[in-house]
Coordinates of C-alpha atoms in Angstrom, one line a residue:
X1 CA 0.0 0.0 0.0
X2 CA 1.4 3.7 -1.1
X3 CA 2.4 5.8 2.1
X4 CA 0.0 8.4 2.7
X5 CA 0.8 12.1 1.8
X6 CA 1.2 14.8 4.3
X7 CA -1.3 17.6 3.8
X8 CA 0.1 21.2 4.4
X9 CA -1.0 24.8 3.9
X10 CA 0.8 27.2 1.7
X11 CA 1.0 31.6 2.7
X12 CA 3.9 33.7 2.4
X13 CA 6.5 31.0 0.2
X14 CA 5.8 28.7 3.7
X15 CA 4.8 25.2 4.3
X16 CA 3.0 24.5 7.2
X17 CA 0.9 22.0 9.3
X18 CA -2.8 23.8 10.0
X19 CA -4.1 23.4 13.5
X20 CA -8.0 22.2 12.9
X21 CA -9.5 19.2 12.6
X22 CA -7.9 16.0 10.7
X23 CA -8.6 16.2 6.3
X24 CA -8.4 12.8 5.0
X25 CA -8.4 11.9 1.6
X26 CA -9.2 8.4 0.2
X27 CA -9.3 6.4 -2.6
X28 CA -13.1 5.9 -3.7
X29 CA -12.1 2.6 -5.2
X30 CA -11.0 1.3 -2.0
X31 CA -12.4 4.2 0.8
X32 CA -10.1 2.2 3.8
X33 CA -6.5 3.5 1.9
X34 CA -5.7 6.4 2.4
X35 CA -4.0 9.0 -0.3
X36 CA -3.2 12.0 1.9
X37 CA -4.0 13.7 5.1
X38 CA -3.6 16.4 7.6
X39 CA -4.9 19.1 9.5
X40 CA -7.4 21.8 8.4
X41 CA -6.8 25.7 7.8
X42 CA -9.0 27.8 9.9
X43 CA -10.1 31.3 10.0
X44 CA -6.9 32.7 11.3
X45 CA -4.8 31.0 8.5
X46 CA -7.3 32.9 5.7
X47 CA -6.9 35.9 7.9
X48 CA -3.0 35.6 7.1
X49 CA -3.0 34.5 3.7
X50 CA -5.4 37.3 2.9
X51 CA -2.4 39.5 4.5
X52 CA 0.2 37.4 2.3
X53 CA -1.5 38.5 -0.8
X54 CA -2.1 42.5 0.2
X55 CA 1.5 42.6 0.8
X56 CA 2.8 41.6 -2.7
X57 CA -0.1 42.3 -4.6
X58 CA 1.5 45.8 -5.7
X59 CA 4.8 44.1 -6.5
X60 CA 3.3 41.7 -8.7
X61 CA 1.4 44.0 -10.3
X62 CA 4.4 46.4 -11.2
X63 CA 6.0 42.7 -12.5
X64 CA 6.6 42.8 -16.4
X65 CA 3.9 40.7 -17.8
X66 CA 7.0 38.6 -19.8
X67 CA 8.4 38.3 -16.3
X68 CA 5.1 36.9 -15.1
X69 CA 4.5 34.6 -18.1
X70 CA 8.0 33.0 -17.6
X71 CA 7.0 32.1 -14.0
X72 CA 3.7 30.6 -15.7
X73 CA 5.8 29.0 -18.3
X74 CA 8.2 27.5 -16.4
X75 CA 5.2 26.0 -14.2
X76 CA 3.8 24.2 -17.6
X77 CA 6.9 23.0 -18.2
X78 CA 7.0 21.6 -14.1
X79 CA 3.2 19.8 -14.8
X80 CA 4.4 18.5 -17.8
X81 CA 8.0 16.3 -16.3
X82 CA 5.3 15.4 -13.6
X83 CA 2.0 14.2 -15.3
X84 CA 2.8 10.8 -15.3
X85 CA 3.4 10.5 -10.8
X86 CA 0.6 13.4 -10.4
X87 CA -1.7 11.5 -12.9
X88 CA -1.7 8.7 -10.7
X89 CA -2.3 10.3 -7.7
X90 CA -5.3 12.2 -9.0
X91 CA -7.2 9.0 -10.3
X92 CA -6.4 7.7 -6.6
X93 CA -7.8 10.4 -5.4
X94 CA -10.5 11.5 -7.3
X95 CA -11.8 8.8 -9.3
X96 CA -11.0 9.7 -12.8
X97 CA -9.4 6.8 -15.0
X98 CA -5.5 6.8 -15.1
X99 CA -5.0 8.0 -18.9
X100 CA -8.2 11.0 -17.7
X101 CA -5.6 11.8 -14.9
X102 CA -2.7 12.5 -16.7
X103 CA -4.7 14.0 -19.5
X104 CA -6.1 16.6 -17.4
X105 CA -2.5 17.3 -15.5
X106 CA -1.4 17.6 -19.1
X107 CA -4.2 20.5 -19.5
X108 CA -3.3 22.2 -16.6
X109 CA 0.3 22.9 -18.3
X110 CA -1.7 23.8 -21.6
X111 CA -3.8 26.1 -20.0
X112 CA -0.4 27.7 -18.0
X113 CA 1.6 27.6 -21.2
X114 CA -1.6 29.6 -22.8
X115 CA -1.6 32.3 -20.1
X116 CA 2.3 32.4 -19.6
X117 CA 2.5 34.0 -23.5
X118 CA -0.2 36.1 -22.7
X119 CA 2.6 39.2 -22.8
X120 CA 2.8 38.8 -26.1
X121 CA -1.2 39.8 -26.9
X122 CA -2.7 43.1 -26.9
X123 CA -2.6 44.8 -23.8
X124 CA -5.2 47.8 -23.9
X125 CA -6.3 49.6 -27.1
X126 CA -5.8 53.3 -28.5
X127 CA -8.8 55.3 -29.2
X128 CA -9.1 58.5 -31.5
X129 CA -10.0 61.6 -29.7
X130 CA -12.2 64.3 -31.1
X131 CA -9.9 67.0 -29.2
X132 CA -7.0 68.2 -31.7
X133 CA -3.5 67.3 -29.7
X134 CA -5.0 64.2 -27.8
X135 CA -5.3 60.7 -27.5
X136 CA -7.8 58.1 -25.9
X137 CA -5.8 55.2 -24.1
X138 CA -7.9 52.5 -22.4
X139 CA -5.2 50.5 -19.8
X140 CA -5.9 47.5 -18.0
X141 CA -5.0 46.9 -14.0
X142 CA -5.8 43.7 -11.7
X143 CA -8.5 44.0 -9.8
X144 CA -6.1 42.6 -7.0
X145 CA -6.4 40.0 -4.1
X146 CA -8.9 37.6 -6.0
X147 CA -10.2 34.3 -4.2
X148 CA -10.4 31.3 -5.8
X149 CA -13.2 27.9 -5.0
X150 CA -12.3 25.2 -6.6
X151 CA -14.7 21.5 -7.0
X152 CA -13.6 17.7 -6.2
X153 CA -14.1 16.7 -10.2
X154 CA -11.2 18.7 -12.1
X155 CA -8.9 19.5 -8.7
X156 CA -5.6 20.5 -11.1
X157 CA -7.6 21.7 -14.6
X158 CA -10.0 24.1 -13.6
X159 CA -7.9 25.7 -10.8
X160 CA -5.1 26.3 -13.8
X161 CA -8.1 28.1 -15.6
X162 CA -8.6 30.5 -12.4
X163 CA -5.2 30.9 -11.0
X164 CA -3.0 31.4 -14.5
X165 CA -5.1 34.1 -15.4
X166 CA -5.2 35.4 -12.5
X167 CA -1.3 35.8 -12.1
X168 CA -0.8 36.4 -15.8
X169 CA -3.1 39.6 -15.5
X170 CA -0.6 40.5 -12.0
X171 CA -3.6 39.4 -9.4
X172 CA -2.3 37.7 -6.4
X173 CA -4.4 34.8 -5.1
X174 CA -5.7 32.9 -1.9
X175 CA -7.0 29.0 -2.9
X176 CA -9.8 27.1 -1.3
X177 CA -10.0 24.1 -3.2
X178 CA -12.5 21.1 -2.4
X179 CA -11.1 19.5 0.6
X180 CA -12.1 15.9 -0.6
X181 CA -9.2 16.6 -3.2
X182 CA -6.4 18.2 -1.5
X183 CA -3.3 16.5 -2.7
X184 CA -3.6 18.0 -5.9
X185 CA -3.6 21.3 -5.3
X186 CA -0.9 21.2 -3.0
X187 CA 1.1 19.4 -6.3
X188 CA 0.0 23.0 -8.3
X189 CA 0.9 25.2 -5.3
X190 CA 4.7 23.6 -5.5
X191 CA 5.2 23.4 -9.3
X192 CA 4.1 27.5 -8.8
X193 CA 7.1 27.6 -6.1
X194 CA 9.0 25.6 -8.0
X195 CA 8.5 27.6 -11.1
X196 CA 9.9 30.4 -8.8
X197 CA 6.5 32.4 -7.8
X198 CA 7.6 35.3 -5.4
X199 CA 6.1 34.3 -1.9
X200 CA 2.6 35.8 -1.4
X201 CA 1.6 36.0 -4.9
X202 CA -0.4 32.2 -4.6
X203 CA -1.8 31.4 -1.0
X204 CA -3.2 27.8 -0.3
X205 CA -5.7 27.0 2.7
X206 CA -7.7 23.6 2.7
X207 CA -10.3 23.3 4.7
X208 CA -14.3 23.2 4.8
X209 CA -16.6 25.5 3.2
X210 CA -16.5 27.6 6.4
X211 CA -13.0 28.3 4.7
X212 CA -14.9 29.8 1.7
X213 CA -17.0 32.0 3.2
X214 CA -14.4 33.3 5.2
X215 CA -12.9 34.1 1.8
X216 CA -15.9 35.9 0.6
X217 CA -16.8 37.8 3.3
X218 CA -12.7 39.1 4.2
X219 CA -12.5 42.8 3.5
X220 CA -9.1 42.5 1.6
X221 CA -11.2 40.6 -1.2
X222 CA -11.3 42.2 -4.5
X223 CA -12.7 39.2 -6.4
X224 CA -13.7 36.0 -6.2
X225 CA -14.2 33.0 -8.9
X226 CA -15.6 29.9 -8.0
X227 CA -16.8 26.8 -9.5
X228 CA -18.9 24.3 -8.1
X229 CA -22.8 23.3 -6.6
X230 CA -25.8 26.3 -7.7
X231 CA -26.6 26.5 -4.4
X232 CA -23.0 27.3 -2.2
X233 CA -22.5 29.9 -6.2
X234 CA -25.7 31.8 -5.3
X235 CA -24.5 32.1 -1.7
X236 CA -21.5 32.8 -2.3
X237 CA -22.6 35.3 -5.3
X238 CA -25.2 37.0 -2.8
X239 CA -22.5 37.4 -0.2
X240 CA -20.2 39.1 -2.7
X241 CA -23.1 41.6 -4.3
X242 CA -23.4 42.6 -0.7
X243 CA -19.6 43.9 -0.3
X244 CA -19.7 44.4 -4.0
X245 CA -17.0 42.3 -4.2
X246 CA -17.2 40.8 -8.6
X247 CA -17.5 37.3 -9.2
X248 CA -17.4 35.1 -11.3
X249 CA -19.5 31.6 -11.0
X250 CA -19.7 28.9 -13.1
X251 CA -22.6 26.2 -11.3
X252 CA -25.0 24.0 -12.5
X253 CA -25.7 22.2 -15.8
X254 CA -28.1 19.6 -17.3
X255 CA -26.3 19.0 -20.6
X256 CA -28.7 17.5 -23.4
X257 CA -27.1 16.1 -26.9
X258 CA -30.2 15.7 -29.1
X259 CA -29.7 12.6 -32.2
X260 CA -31.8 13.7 -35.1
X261 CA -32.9 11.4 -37.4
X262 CA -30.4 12.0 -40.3
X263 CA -27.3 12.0 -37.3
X264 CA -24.5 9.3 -38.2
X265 CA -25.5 6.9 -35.7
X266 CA -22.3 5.0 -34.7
X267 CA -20.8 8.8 -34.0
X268 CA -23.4 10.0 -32.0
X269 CA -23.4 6.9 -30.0
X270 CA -19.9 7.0 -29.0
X271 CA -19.7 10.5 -28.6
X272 CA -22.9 10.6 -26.3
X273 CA -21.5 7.9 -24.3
X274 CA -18.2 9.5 -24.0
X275 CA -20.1 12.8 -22.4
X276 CA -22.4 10.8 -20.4
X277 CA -19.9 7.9 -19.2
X278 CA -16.5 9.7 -19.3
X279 CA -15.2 11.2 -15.5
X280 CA -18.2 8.8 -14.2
X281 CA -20.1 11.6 -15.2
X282 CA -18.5 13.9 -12.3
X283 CA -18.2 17.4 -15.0
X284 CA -20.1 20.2 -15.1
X285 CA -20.7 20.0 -18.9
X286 CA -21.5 16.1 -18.9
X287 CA -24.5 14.7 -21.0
X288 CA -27.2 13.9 -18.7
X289 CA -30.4 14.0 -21.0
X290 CA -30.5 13.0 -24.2
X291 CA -33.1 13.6 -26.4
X292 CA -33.5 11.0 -29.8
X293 CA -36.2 11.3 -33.0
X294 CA -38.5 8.7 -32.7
X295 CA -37.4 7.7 -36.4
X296 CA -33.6 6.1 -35.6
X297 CA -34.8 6.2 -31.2
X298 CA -35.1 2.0 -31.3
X299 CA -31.9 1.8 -33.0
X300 CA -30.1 4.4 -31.6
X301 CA -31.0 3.3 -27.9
X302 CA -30.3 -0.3 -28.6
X303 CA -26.7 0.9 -29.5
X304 CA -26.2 2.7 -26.5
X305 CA -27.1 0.6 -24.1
X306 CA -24.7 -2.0 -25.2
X307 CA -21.7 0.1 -25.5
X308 CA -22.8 1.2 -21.8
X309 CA -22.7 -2.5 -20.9
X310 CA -19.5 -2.9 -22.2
X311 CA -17.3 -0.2 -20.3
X312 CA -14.9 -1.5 -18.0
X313 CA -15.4 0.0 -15.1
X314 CA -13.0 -0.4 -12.0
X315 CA -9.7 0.6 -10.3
X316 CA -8.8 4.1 -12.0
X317 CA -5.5 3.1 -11.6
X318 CA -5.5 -0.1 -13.9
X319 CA -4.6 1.2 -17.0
X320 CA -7.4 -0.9 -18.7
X321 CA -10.5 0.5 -16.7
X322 CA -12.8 2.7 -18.7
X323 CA -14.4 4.6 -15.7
X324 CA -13.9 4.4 -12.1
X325 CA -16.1 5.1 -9.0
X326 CA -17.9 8.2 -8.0
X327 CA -15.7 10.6 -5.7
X328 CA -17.2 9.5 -2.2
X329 CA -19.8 7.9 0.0
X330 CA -22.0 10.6 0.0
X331 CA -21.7 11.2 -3.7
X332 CA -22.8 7.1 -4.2
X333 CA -25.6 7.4 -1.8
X334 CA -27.7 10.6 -3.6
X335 CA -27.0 8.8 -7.2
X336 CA -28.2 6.0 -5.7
X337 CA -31.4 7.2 -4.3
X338 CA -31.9 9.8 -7.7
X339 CA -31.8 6.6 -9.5
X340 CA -34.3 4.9 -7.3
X341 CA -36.3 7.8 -7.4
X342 CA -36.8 8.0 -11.3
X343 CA -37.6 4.2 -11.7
X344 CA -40.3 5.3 -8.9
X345 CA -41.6 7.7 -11.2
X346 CA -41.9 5.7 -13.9
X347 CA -38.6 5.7 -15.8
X348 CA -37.8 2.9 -17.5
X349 CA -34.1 1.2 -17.2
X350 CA -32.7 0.3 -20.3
X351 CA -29.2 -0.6 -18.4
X352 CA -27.7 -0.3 -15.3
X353 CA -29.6 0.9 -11.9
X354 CA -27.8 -1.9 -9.6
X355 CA -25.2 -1.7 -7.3
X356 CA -22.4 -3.9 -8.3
X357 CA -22.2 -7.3 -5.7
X358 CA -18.7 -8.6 -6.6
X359 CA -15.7 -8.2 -4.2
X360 CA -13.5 -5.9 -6.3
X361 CA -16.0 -3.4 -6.6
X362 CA -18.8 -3.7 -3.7
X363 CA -16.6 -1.8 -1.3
X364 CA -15.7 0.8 -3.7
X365 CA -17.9 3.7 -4.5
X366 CA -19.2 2.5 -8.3
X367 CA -22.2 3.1 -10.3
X368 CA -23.0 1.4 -12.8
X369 CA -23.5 3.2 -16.4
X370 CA -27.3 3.9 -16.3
X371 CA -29.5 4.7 -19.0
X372 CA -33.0 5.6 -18.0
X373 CA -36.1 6.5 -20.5
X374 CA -38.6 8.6 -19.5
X375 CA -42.2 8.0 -21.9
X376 CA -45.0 10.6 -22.7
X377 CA -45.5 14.0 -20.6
X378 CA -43.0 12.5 -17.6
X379 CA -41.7 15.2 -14.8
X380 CA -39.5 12.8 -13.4
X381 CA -37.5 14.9 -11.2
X382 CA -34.2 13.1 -13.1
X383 CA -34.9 15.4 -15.9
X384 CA -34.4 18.6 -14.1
X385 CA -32.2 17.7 -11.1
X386 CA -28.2 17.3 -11.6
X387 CA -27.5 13.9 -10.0
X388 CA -23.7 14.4 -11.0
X389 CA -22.5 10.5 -12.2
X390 CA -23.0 8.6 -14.7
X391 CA -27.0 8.9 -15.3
X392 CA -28.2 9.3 -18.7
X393 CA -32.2 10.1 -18.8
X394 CA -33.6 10.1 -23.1
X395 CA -36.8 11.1 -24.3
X396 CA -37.9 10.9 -27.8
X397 CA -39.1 13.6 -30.1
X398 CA -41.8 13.8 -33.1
X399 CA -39.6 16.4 -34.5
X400 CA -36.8 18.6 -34.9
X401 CA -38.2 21.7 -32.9
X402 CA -39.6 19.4 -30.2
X403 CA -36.0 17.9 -29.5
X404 CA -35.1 21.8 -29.3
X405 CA -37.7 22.2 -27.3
X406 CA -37.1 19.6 -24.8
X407 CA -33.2 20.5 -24.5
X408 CA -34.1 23.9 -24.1
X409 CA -36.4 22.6 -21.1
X410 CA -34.1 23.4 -18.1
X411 CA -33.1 26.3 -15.5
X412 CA -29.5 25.7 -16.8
X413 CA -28.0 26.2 -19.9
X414 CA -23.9 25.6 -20.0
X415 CA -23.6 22.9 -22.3
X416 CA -25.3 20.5 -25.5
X417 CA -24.7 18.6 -28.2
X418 CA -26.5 18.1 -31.5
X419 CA -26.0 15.5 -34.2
X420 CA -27.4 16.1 -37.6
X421 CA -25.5 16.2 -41.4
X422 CA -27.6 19.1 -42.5
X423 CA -26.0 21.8 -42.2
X424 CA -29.2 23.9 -42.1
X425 CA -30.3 21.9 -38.8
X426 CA -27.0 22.8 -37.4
X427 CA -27.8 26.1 -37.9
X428 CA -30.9 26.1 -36.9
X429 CA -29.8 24.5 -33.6
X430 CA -27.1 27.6 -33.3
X431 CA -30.2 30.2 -33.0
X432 CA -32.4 27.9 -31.0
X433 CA -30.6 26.0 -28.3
X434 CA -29.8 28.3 -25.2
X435 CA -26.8 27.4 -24.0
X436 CA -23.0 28.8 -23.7
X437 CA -21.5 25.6 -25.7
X438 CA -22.8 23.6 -28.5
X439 CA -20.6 21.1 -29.9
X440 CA -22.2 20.1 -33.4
X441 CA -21.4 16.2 -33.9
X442 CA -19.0 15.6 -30.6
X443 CA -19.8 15.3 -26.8
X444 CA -21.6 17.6 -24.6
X445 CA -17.8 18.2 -22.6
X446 CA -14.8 19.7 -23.6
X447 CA -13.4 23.5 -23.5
X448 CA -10.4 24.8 -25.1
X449 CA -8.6 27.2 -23.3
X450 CA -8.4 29.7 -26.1
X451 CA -11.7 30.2 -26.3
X452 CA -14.7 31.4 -23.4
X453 CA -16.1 28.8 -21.3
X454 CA -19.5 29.5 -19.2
X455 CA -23.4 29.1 -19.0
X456 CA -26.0 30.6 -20.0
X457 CA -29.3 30.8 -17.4
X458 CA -28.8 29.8 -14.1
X459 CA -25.7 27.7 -15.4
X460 CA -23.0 30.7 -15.0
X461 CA -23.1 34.3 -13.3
X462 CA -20.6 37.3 -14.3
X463 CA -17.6 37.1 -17.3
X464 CA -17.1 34.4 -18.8
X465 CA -13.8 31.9 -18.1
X466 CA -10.4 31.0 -20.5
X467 CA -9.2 32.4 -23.5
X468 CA -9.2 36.6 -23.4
X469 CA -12.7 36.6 -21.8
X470 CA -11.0 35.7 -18.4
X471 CA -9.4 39.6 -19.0
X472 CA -13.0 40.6 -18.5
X473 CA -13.2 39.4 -15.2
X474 CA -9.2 39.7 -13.6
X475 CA -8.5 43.1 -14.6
X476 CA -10.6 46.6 -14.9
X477 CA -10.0 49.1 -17.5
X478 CA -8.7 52.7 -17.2
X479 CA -9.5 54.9 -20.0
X480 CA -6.8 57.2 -20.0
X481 CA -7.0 61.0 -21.8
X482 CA -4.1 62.2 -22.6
X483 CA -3.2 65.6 -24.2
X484 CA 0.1 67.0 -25.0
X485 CA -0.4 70.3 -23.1
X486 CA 2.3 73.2 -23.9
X487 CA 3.9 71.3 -26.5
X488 CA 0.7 71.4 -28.4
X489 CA -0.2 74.2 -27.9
X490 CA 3.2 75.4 -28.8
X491 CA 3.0 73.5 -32.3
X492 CA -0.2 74.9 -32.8
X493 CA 1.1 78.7 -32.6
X494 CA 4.1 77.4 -34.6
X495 CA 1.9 76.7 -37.8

């Protein structure tokens, strides 16, 4: 069995033990091995690291931006010589599948190397003045100390989408990520020392959600991004609007792909099963609902349900398991009784449901990949609700604006997919579906981070994330006036 890691905090360039109660982190697969543990951060440590970040937020600021970019670079270049070791560690301790692990440690470099040229973009824009002898600069400057919430399901990815922004644009920045995945942000925090981050600029605290609303609520604040449940987003968001503190929140989704009848079936089949099946289902922009024309619905369906059966799902860490267990006990428990729930209802299972019985799986915390159909005018609360795993509810549809219809039928709107070869449906779909992603003939997930991430609905709140739209949020503009006083007033006389 691997020796457990030590768990430590990170404020001011230091490494230390915090003083609250024990964090554990385990391996879903088998819950009774441990992958890390210490001691919790408490108030007093955010009070500090809030201080860490004040103290060198003006010197980061004043940094070059190519002498902030090298730091980021050099951090890519750090994720990269370790994605292999750090790969592992994140399938053993969140779940994901060993190749998803390294994959997404392998993003988080992309996404640093992305930000770390960022010196070599655009950095304001001139504006012609209607004043003879003047010009109209508009500047950008960081907003400042910015917070940063991270969830369980991408622990190294989407903290690399908050925090290299954040330092590219000269913010410095205190980290609460999700405490049941705490070994790999403390990984980021040392390939950022490692990289050579002055101390202060990044701050690590790991602890409960009291640690986050500590965060929000801390008067040094000047922003806060977070990613995670609707419900702790719109608490934290209201706690925020209060101070007027910005933030930016990316929440809930219920992702629908919708197969039309003239759709290359064996495409839309794997792809659907790769967004509803792929992290067990633990991402944000996962297919949860899928929505097929009653035309190709018997075939289609029949498809799916066997590739479903045929995943190999088991120890993450096996390099031949297809999709591993759900993150914890608690996470097991509410699929569980969401899935009971909808068969309650009147869903019908076309695969999946049961709890696995055999020894190498029993103890873990698996779900099976479940396929449910709902029939005529069903509410079934698995329609609406985001049961986070591997859950995939269908309905069928007489036609192409019912399936747009149906998709369209949720409070959240971050993510969908649509198979069709018409090109005309496609862009039909463009004007109808309300959502901030549409991938047209691939899965439901996926974000390049060139390009803006985010929700529409109750999905997001505030700027958009990755690519330049992260600027929007990480920095305010200054729209500078400037004239050239005596000296044009002297070339005036002089013509």
């Amino acid at each position: 069995m691997t020796t457990a890691v030590e768990l430590q905090h990170y404020i001011s360039g230091t490494w230390f033990q915090g003083d609250g109660g024990i964090i554990t982190s385990v391996n879903p697969a088998r819950p009774a091995e441990t992958v890390a543990q210490g001691l919790q951060a408490g108030p007093a440590d955010v009070d500090r690291a809030m201080a860490s970040a004040v103290a060198a937020k003006h010197g980061w600021a004043r940094t070059p931006a190519h002498e902030r970019g090298a730091v980021l670079l050099r951090t890519a270049a750090i994720l990269e010589a370790n994605s292999r070791a750090w790969g592992l560690e994140l399938a053993r301790e969140e779940g994901k599948t060993l190749a998803e692990g390294q994959g997404e440690v392998l993003r988080a470099a992309q996404i640093f190397r992305y930000y770390g040229n960022d010196g070599d973009r655009e950095a304001g824009a001139v504006y012609s003045s209607p004043r003879r002898g003047e010009k109209i600069f508009v500047t950008r400057k960081p907003l400042g100390v910015v917070g940063v919430v991270t969830p369980f399901n991408f622990p190294i990815a989407i903290p690399a989408w908050k925090i290299a922004p954040a330092l590219t644009y000269g913010n410095t920045v205190v980290w609460k990520p999700a405490s049941t995945v705490p070994l790999l942000a403390m990984r980021l925090a040392q390939a950022l020392e490692q990289a050579g981050l002055p101390a202060g600029v990044l701050n690590l605290v790991i602890g409960p959600g009291a640690i986050g609303t500590a965060l929000v609520e801390h008067p040094a604040l000047d922003g806060l991004s977070f990613t995670g449940s609707t419900g702790v987003g719109r608490t934290l968001a209201a706690a925020a609007a209060a101070r007027g503190v910005p933030i930016q929140a990316e929440m809930g989704g219920k992702n629908a792909a919708i197969v039309l009848a003239d759709a290359d079936l064996e495409l839309a089949a794997e792809q659907v099963m790769l967004g509803a099946f792929r992290s067990t289902g633990q991402k944000c922009t996962a297919t949860s609902r899928l929505i097929v024309a009653d035309a190709v619905a018997d075939e289609f369906l029949a498809g799916l349900a066997a590739r479903a059966r045929a995943l190999l799902v088991g120890d993450p860490a096996d390099p031949s398991t297809q999709m591993g267990p759900v993150v914890s006990a608690d996470a097991q428990s509410s699929i569980q009784r969401g899935i009971a729930t909808a068969l309650d209802q009147g869903a019908g299972l076309l695969t999946g449901g049961l709890p696995y019985e055999d020894a190498a799986r029993a103890d873990g915390h698996f779900i099976a990949p479940t396929i449910l159909e709902l029939t005529g005018a069903s509410h079934a609360d698995v329609w609406r609700d985001e049961l986070f795993g591997p859950v995939l509810s269908v309905r069928r549809a007489a036609s192409t604006q019912e399936a747009f219809d149906l998709a369209n039928d949720s409070d959240f709107g971050l993510s969908a997919a649509l198979f069709t070869q018409d090109v005309t449906l496609a862009l039909e779909g463009m004007e109808e579906l309300d959502v901030g992603i549409l991938h047209v003939n691939s899965e439901s997930a996926g974000a390049d981070p060139h390009v803006p991430f985010g929700g529409a609905k109750k999905s997001g709140y505030g700027p958009k994330e990755q690519g330049q739209s992260a600027k929007e949020f990480y920095t305010h503009t200054t729209t500078v006036y400037l004239r050239g006083g005596q000296v044009a007033s002297h070339r005036g006389a002089s013509a």
